[in-house]
Amino acid sequence: MIEFQNVSKTYAGDALALRGVTLTIAKGELVYLAGPSGAGKSTLLKMIAAMERPSSGKVTVNGTDIGKLKAAGIPFLRRNLGLIFQQQRLLTDRSVLDNVMMPMLVAGLSRAEAEERARAALEKVGLLARANAQPLALSGGEQQRVSIARAIVNRPQIILADEPTANLDRASANKVFDALRAFNNVGVTCVISTHDDLVLESGARVIRLAQGELQAEAA
Ligand code: ADP
Ligand code: ADP
């Protein structure tokens, strides 16, 4: 469902972010994207969401060629994506519940339906009891789990999480990964970046980048 064929990306100013990356991520997989800061992890994730385009090569998501996607097609692509990016912070002047309801209200669901689904999603990430709290009253890890709940309420096929455990202690990071795995277990494809190898679970598929190049996958 996600395919990169010999993809390179050069930003303005000649910064080479990805170099000849070829990979396939199948429907329902959970994949960690590992590598140090600057390795190209964000760039790779952004391409899946058409936030960046390849300079050369081809990126295909659910059969859509990202390099050829017109602006009008972007909302259609993103409807199938749950994004957990640092830029998408929680709104601090609204409750946790309101934050999670937001994407569904935007999509035109009734308040009653949105609230029911938001509560179900908060329950899945273990935060139903904090529904009426303000985001800043929560720990960093709890805030990330609210972000996950918000990203999945519209039932996307794919979740993209860019360093969702950055700045979290080990216990909080594990809870964030548990929440992501819970959605993977019901069939959602998950691509999760991290610069911290210690958080990787054994047996998981790890795609490793270094200076924009894919490293051989460990078995
Ligand atoms: P990572 O997520 O692994 O930290 P990035 O994809 O953010 O890596 O960055 C890869 C490389 O591309 C870095 O050298 C970074 O400085 C550069 N880069 C990222 N975004 C931009 C941008 N918008 N303009 C110019 N260079 C960028
Ligand atoms: P409900 O059917 O009452 O919404 P579920 O337990 O099925 O409750 O789902 C709880 C939350 O998890 C929902 O808000 C939904 O958005 C999300 N969810 C459930 N299944 C999926 C799925 N396959 N893909 C994405 N999100 C899902």
mmCIF file of C-alpha atoms and ligand atoms in Angstrom:
data_model
loop_
_atom_site.group_PDB
_atom_site.id
_atom_site.type_symbol
_atom_site.label_atom_id
_atom_site.label_comp_id
_atom_site.label_asym_id
_atom_site.label_seq_id
_atom_site.Cartn_x
_atom_site.Cartn_y
_atom_site.Cartn_z
ATOM 1 C CA MET A 1 0.000 0.000 0.000
ATOM 2 C CA ILE A 2 3.046 2.272 0.458
ATOM 3 C CA GLU A 3 5.776 1.977 -2.125
ATOM 4 C CA PHE A 4 8.985 3.950 -2.658
ATOM 5 C CA GLN A 5 10.860 3.289 -5.898
ATOM 6 C CA ASN A 6 14.355 4.758 -6.049
ATOM 7 C CA VAL A 7 13.205 7.940 -4.311
ATOM 8 C CA SER A 8 15.513 10.887 -3.788
ATOM 9 C CA LYS A 9 14.739 14.248 -2.257
ATOM 10 C CA THR A 10 16.824 17.383 -2.482
ATOM 11 C CA TYR A 11 15.603 20.472 -0.672
ATOM 12 C CA ALA A 12 16.340 24.000 -1.846
ATOM 13 C CA GLY A 13 19.960 24.789 -1.022
ATOM 14 C CA ASP A 14 21.033 21.320 -2.167
ATOM 15 C CA ALA A 15 20.315 19.560 1.126
ATOM 16 C CA LEU A 16 20.048 15.907 0.143
ATOM 17 C CA ALA A 17 17.465 14.357 2.470
ATOM 18 C CA LEU A 18 16.814 11.005 0.751
ATOM 19 C CA ARG A 19 18.930 9.094 -1.701
ATOM 20 C CA GLY A 20 17.648 6.224 -3.844
ATOM 21 C CA VAL A 21 15.206 4.810 -1.305
ATOM 22 C CA THR A 22 13.260 1.712 -2.358
ATOM 23 C CA LEU A 23 10.855 0.024 0.049
ATOM 24 C CA THR A 24 7.392 -1.465 0.360
ATOM 25 C CA ILE A 25 5.100 -1.346 3.382
ATOM 26 C CA ALA A 26 2.173 -3.725 3.178
ATOM 27 C CA LYS A 27 -1.349 -3.116 4.419
ATOM 28 C CA GLY A 28 -1.612 -3.844 8.136
ATOM 29 C CA GLU A 29 2.127 -3.707 8.854
ATOM 30 C CA LEU A 30 3.706 -1.880 11.776
ATOM 31 C CA VAL A 31 7.087 -0.479 10.798
ATOM 32 C CA TYR A 32 9.587 1.551 12.779
ATOM 33 C CA LEU A 33 11.631 4.104 10.891
ATOM 34 C CA ALA A 34 14.910 4.484 12.747
ATOM 35 C CA GLY A 35 17.970 6.662 12.324
ATOM 36 C CA PRO A 36 19.720 9.645 13.866
ATOM 37 C CA SER A 37 18.448 13.187 13.628
ATOM 38 C CA GLY A 38 18.811 14.436 10.051
ATOM 39 C CA ALA A 39 18.694 10.941 8.519
ATOM 40 C CA GLY A 40 15.591 11.742 6.461
ATOM 41 C CA LYS A 41 12.854 10.127 8.564
ATOM 42 C CA SER A 42 10.516 13.143 8.575
ATOM 43 C CA THR A 43 11.047 13.665 4.876
ATOM 44 C CA LEU A 44 10.050 10.067 4.164
ATOM 45 C CA LEU A 45 6.906 10.351 6.319
ATOM 46 C CA LYS A 46 5.970 13.705 4.787
ATOM 47 C CA MET A 47 6.133 12.213 1.302
ATOM 48 C CA ILE A 48 3.568 9.574 2.239
ATOM 49 C CA ALA A 49 1.233 12.423 3.242
ATOM 50 C CA ALA A 50 2.109 14.499 0.129
ATOM 51 C CA MET A 51 3.563 17.215 2.373
ATOM 52 C CA GLU A 52 6.742 16.851 0.290
ATOM 53 C CA ARG A 53 7.216 15.492 -3.245
ATOM 54 C CA PRO A 54 10.040 13.318 -4.495
ATOM 55 C CA SER A 55 12.750 15.077 -6.515
ATOM 56 C CA SER A 56 13.143 11.815 -8.426
ATOM 57 C CA GLY A 57 11.732 8.322 -8.200
ATOM 58 C CA LYS A 58 8.186 7.359 -7.396
ATOM 59 C CA VAL A 59 6.091 7.245 -4.219
ATOM 60 C CA THR A 60 2.780 5.374 -4.370
ATOM 61 C CA VAL A 61 0.217 5.353 -1.542
ATOM 62 C CA ASN A 62 -2.928 3.266 -1.991
ATOM 63 C CA GLY A 63 -2.292 3.303 -5.724
ATOM 64 C CA THR A 64 -1.913 7.095 -5.846
ATOM 65 C CA ASP A 65 1.293 8.469 -7.401
ATOM 66 C CA ILE A 66 2.259 11.203 -4.916
ATOM 67 C CA GLY A 67 4.484 12.992 -7.419
ATOM 68 C CA LYS A 68 1.548 13.434 -9.796
ATOM 69 C CA LEU A 69 -1.110 14.184 -7.203
ATOM 70 C CA LYS A 70 -2.942 17.459 -7.863
ATOM 71 C CA ALA A 71 -3.826 19.804 -5.018
ATOM 72 C CA ALA A 72 -7.485 18.770 -5.320
ATOM 73 C CA GLY A 73 -6.532 15.148 -4.626
ATOM 74 C CA ILE A 74 -4.677 15.842 -1.380
ATOM 75 C CA PRO A 75 -7.722 15.939 0.952
ATOM 76 C CA PHE A 76 -8.832 12.619 -0.522
ATOM 77 C CA LEU A 77 -5.418 11.056 0.210
ATOM 78 C CA ARG A 78 -5.269 12.488 3.743
ATOM 79 C CA ARG A 79 -8.703 11.143 4.610
ATOM 80 C CA ASN A 80 -7.012 7.753 4.775
ATOM 81 C CA LEU A 81 -4.126 9.000 6.918
ATOM 82 C CA GLY A 82 -3.880 9.646 10.640
ATOM 83 C CA LEU A 83 -1.031 12.093 11.200
ATOM 84 C CA ILE A 84 0.884 12.452 14.439
ATOM 85 C CA PHE A 85 3.407 15.168 13.670
ATOM 86 C CA GLN A 86 5.015 17.698 15.974
ATOM 87 C CA GLN A 87 3.358 20.512 14.023
ATOM 88 C CA GLN A 88 -0.084 19.189 14.892
ATOM 89 C CA ARG A 89 -0.178 20.119 18.516
ATOM 90 C CA LEU A 90 -3.252 19.857 20.660
ATOM 91 C CA LEU A 91 -5.334 22.992 21.084
ATOM 92 C CA THR A 92 -4.527 24.117 24.614
ATOM 93 C CA ASP A 93 -7.685 26.170 25.122
ATOM 94 C CA ARG A 94 -10.006 23.175 24.639
ATOM 95 C CA SER A 95 -10.596 20.003 26.564
ATOM 96 C CA VAL A 96 -9.065 16.673 25.619
ATOM 97 C CA LEU A 97 -12.504 15.505 24.448
ATOM 98 C CA ASP A 98 -12.977 18.576 22.228
ATOM 99 C CA ASN A 99 -9.549 18.030 20.699
ATOM 100 C CA VAL A 100 -10.387 14.444 19.779
ATOM 101 C CA MET A 101 -13.851 15.388 18.473
ATOM 102 C CA MET A 102 -12.440 18.090 16.185
ATOM 103 C CA PRO A 103 -11.569 16.002 13.089
ATOM 104 C CA MET A 104 -14.986 14.378 13.113
ATOM 105 C CA LEU A 105 -16.803 17.701 13.416
ATOM 106 C CA VAL A 106 -14.708 18.952 10.495
ATOM 107 C CA ALA A 107 -15.740 15.829 8.575
ATOM 108 C CA GLY A 108 -19.375 16.683 9.216
ATOM 109 C CA LEU A 109 -20.373 14.157 11.883
ATOM 110 C CA SER A 110 -22.993 15.150 14.440
ATOM 111 C CA ARG A 111 -21.779 16.195 17.895
ATOM 112 C CA ALA A 112 -23.405 13.139 19.434
ATOM 113 C CA GLU A 113 -21.691 10.740 17.035
ATOM 114 C CA ALA A 114 -18.381 12.592 17.332
ATOM 115 C CA GLU A 115 -18.523 12.483 21.112
ATOM 116 C CA GLU A 116 -19.310 8.788 21.201
ATOM 117 C CA ARG A 117 -16.428 7.950 18.896
ATOM 118 C CA ALA A 118 -14.059 10.324 20.679
ATOM 119 C CA ARG A 119 -14.825 8.645 23.997
ATOM 120 C CA ALA A 120 -14.273 5.216 22.443
ATOM 121 C CA ALA A 121 -10.926 6.352 21.033
ATOM 122 C CA LEU A 122 -9.872 7.862 24.395
ATOM 123 C CA GLU A 123 -10.767 4.616 26.063
ATOM 124 C CA LYS A 124 -8.535 2.726 23.615
ATOM 125 C CA VAL A 125 -5.541 4.893 24.559
ATOM 126 C CA GLY A 126 -6.364 4.636 28.263
ATOM 127 C CA LEU A 127 -7.391 8.250 28.792
ATOM 128 C CA LEU A 128 -11.158 8.260 29.011
ATOM 129 C CA ALA A 129 -10.914 9.440 32.623
ATOM 130 C CA ARG A 130 -9.107 12.591 31.420
ATOM 131 C CA ALA A 131 -11.666 13.550 28.764
ATOM 132 C CA ASN A 132 -12.580 16.823 30.438
ATOM 133 C CA ALA A 133 -9.026 17.835 31.343
ATOM 134 C CA GLN A 134 -7.128 20.590 29.530
ATOM 135 C CA PRO A 135 -4.208 19.186 27.487
ATOM 136 C CA LEU A 136 -1.580 21.102 29.467
ATOM 137 C CA ALA A 137 -2.713 19.376 32.648
ATOM 138 C CA LEU A 138 -1.553 16.063 31.126
ATOM 139 C CA SER A 139 1.955 14.618 31.013
ATOM 140 C CA GLY A 140 3.837 14.626 27.702
ATOM 141 C CA GLY A 141 3.102 10.954 27.178
ATOM 142 C CA GLU A 142 -0.586 11.426 27.874
ATOM 143 C CA GLN A 143 -0.680 14.326 25.423
ATOM 144 C CA GLN A 144 0.844 12.075 22.765
ATOM 145 C CA ARG A 145 -1.821 9.454 23.420
ATOM 146 C CA VAL A 146 -4.503 12.132 22.988
ATOM 147 C CA SER A 147 -2.835 12.982 19.661
ATOM 148 C CA ILE A 148 -3.081 9.328 18.698
ATOM 149 C CA ALA A 149 -6.775 9.223 19.633
ATOM 150 C CA ARG A 150 -7.347 12.357 17.549
ATOM 151 C CA ALA A 151 -5.441 10.872 14.606
ATOM 152 C CA ILE A 152 -7.494 7.678 14.476
ATOM 153 C CA VAL A 153 -11.056 8.857 15.070
ATOM 154 C CA ASN A 154 -11.794 9.160 11.383
ATOM 155 C CA ARG A 155 -10.681 5.544 10.953
ATOM 156 C CA PRO A 156 -7.703 6.047 8.681
ATOM 157 C CA GLN A 157 -6.047 3.069 7.010
ATOM 158 C CA ILE A 158 -2.572 4.388 7.788
ATOM 159 C CA ILE A 159 -1.100 6.127 10.841
ATOM 160 C CA LEU A 160 2.091 8.159 10.380
ATOM 161 C CA ALA A 161 3.802 9.122 13.637
ATOM 162 C CA ASP A 162 6.902 11.329 13.554
ATOM 163 C CA GLU A 163 8.971 10.761 16.718
ATOM 164 C CA PRO A 164 5.914 10.357 18.941
ATOM 165 C CA THR A 165 8.102 9.334 21.891
ATOM 166 C CA ALA A 166 10.662 12.136 21.672
ATOM 167 C CA ASN A 167 11.247 13.639 25.134
ATOM 168 C CA LEU A 168 9.329 10.871 26.915
ATOM 169 C CA ASP A 169 10.662 8.580 29.613
ATOM 170 C CA ARG A 170 10.727 4.855 28.911
ATOM 171 C CA ALA A 171 7.456 4.035 30.693
ATOM 172 C CA SER A 172 5.558 6.812 28.892
ATOM 173 C CA ALA A 173 7.124 5.863 25.557
ATOM 174 C CA ASN A 174 5.988 2.280 26.017
ATOM 175 C CA LYS A 175 2.420 3.422 26.625
ATOM 176 C CA VAL A 176 2.515 5.475 23.441
ATOM 177 C CA PHE A 177 3.754 2.453 21.471
ATOM 178 C CA ASP A 178 1.119 0.262 23.152
ATOM 179 C CA ALA A 179 -1.587 2.671 21.981
ATOM 180 C CA LEU A 180 -0.246 2.594 18.420
ATOM 181 C CA ARG A 181 0.009 -1.206 18.498
ATOM 182 C CA ALA A 182 -3.600 -1.446 19.663
ATOM 183 C CA PHE A 183 -4.696 0.244 16.435
ATOM 184 C CA ASN A 184 -2.283 -1.839 14.389
ATOM 185 C CA ASN A 185 -3.946 -4.899 15.909
ATOM 186 C CA VAL A 186 -7.267 -3.886 14.361
ATOM 187 C CA GLY A 187 -5.657 -3.570 10.936
ATOM 188 C CA VAL A 188 -4.281 -0.030 10.770
ATOM 189 C CA THR A 189 -0.912 0.250 9.005
ATOM 190 C CA CYS A 190 1.535 2.149 11.275
ATOM 191 C CA VAL A 191 4.770 3.887 10.320
ATOM 192 C CA ILE A 192 6.520 5.269 13.389
ATOM 193 C CA SER A 193 9.819 7.151 13.367
ATOM 194 C CA THR A 194 12.269 7.282 16.241
ATOM 195 C CA HIS A 195 15.894 8.318 16.733
ATOM 196 C CA ASP A 196 16.070 6.212 19.900
ATOM 197 C CA ASP A 197 16.981 2.592 19.129
ATOM 198 C CA LEU A 198 16.372 1.580 22.727
ATOM 199 C CA VAL A 199 12.631 1.966 22.309
ATOM 200 C CA LEU A 200 12.411 -0.541 19.457
ATOM 201 C CA GLU A 201 10.666 -3.762 20.344
ATOM 202 C CA SER A 202 12.412 -6.955 19.372
ATOM 203 C CA GLY A 203 10.950 -8.740 16.385
ATOM 204 C CA ALA A 204 9.469 -5.577 14.908
ATOM 205 C CA ARG A 205 10.260 -4.521 11.357
ATOM 206 C CA VAL A 206 12.774 -1.695 11.417
ATOM 207 C CA ILE A 207 13.596 0.433 8.394
ATOM 208 C CA ARG A 208 16.845 2.236 9.074
ATOM 209 C CA LEU A 209 18.019 5.431 7.432
ATOM 210 C CA ALA A 210 21.459 7.019 7.641
ATOM 211 C CA GLN A 211 22.215 10.261 5.786
ATOM 212 C CA GLY A 212 19.228 9.709 3.539
ATOM 213 C CA GLU A 213 20.144 6.165 2.587
ATOM 214 C CA LEU A 214 18.301 3.003 3.467
ATOM 215 C CA GLN A 215 20.406 0.543 5.449
ATOM 216 C CA ALA A 216 19.954 -3.187 5.029
ATOM 217 C CA GLU A 217 17.012 -4.395 7.078
ATOM 218 C CA ALA A 218 17.960 -6.635 9.985
ATOM 219 C CA ALA A 219 16.110 -9.932 9.905
HETATM 220 P P1 ADP B 1 15.022 13.351 10.397
HETATM 221 O O1 ADP B 1 13.523 13.337 10.467
HETATM 222 O O2 ADP B 1 15.610 11.985 10.298
HETATM 223 O O3 ADP B 1 15.635 14.167 11.489
HETATM 224 P P2 ADP B 1 14.701 15.140 8.103
HETATM 225 O O4 ADP B 1 13.916 14.450 7.068
HETATM 226 O O5 ADP B 1 13.993 16.135 8.983
HETATM 227 O O6 ADP B 1 15.439 14.052 9.017
HETATM 228 O O7 ADP B 1 15.926 15.902 7.438
HETATM 229 C C1 ADP B 1 16.796 15.284 6.497
HETATM 230 C C2 ADP B 1 17.747 16.335 5.948
HETATM 231 O O8 ADP B 1 17.021 17.270 5.147
HETATM 232 C C3 ADP B 1 18.462 17.162 7.007
HETATM 233 O O9 ADP B 1 19.746 17.426 6.541
HETATM 234 C C4 ADP B 1 17.646 18.416 7.087
HETATM 235 O O10 ADP B 1 18.423 19.503 7.506
HETATM 236 C C5 ADP B 1 17.177 18.593 5.655
HETATM 237 N N1 ADP B 1 15.868 19.267 5.571
HETATM 238 C C6 ADP B 1 14.716 18.841 6.117
HETATM 239 N N2 ADP B 1 13.698 19.668 5.847
HETATM 240 C C7 ADP B 1 14.235 20.667 5.082
HETATM 241 C C8 ADP B 1 13.688 21.840 4.470
HETATM 242 N N3 ADP B 1 12.395 22.148 4.552
HETATM 243 N N4 ADP B 1 14.538 22.617 3.766
HETATM 244 C C9 ADP B 1 15.847 22.318 3.660
HETATM 245 N N5 ADP B 1 16.411 21.228 4.210
HETATM 246 C C10 ADP B 1 15.613 20.414 4.923
HETATM 247 P P1 ADP B 2 -17.037 2.406 18.102
HETATM 248 O O1 ADP B 2 -17.440 1.407 17.063
HETATM 249 O O2 ADP B 2 -18.043 2.641 19.179
HETATM 250 O O3 ADP B 2 -16.543 3.682 17.509
HETATM 251 P P2 ADP B 2 -14.584 0.916 18.473
HETATM 252 O O4 ADP B 2 -14.131 0.209 19.699
HETATM 253 O O5 ADP B 2 -14.883 0.151 17.248
HETATM 254 O O6 ADP B 2 -15.826 1.786 18.930
HETATM 255 O O7 ADP B 2 -13.496 1.991 18.085
HETATM 256 C C1 ADP B 2 -12.986 2.872 19.037
HETATM 257 C C2 ADP B 2 -12.247 3.953 18.289
HETATM 258 O O8 ADP B 2 -11.161 3.376 17.603
HETATM 259 C C3 ADP B 2 -13.143 4.633 17.285
HETATM 260 O O9 ADP B 2 -13.249 6.000 17.585
HETATM 261 C C4 ADP B 2 -12.489 4.433 15.952
HETATM 262 O O10 ADP B 2 -12.279 5.668 15.313
HETATM 263 C C5 ADP B 2 -11.169 3.780 16.247
HETATM 264 N N1 ADP B 2 -11.051 2.597 15.403
HETATM 265 C C6 ADP B 2 -11.609 1.408 15.579
HETATM 266 N N2 ADP B 2 -11.295 0.586 14.576
HETATM 267 C C7 ADP B 2 -10.524 1.257 13.739
HETATM 268 C C8 ADP B 2 -9.902 0.951 12.516
HETATM 269 N N3 ADP B 2 -9.978 -0.221 11.912
HETATM 270 N N4 ADP B 2 -9.176 1.912 11.932
HETATM 271 C C9 ADP B 2 -9.048 3.100 12.524
HETATM 272 N N5 ADP B 2 -9.615 3.451 13.671
HETATM 273 C C10 ADP B 2 -10.355 2.554 14.283
#
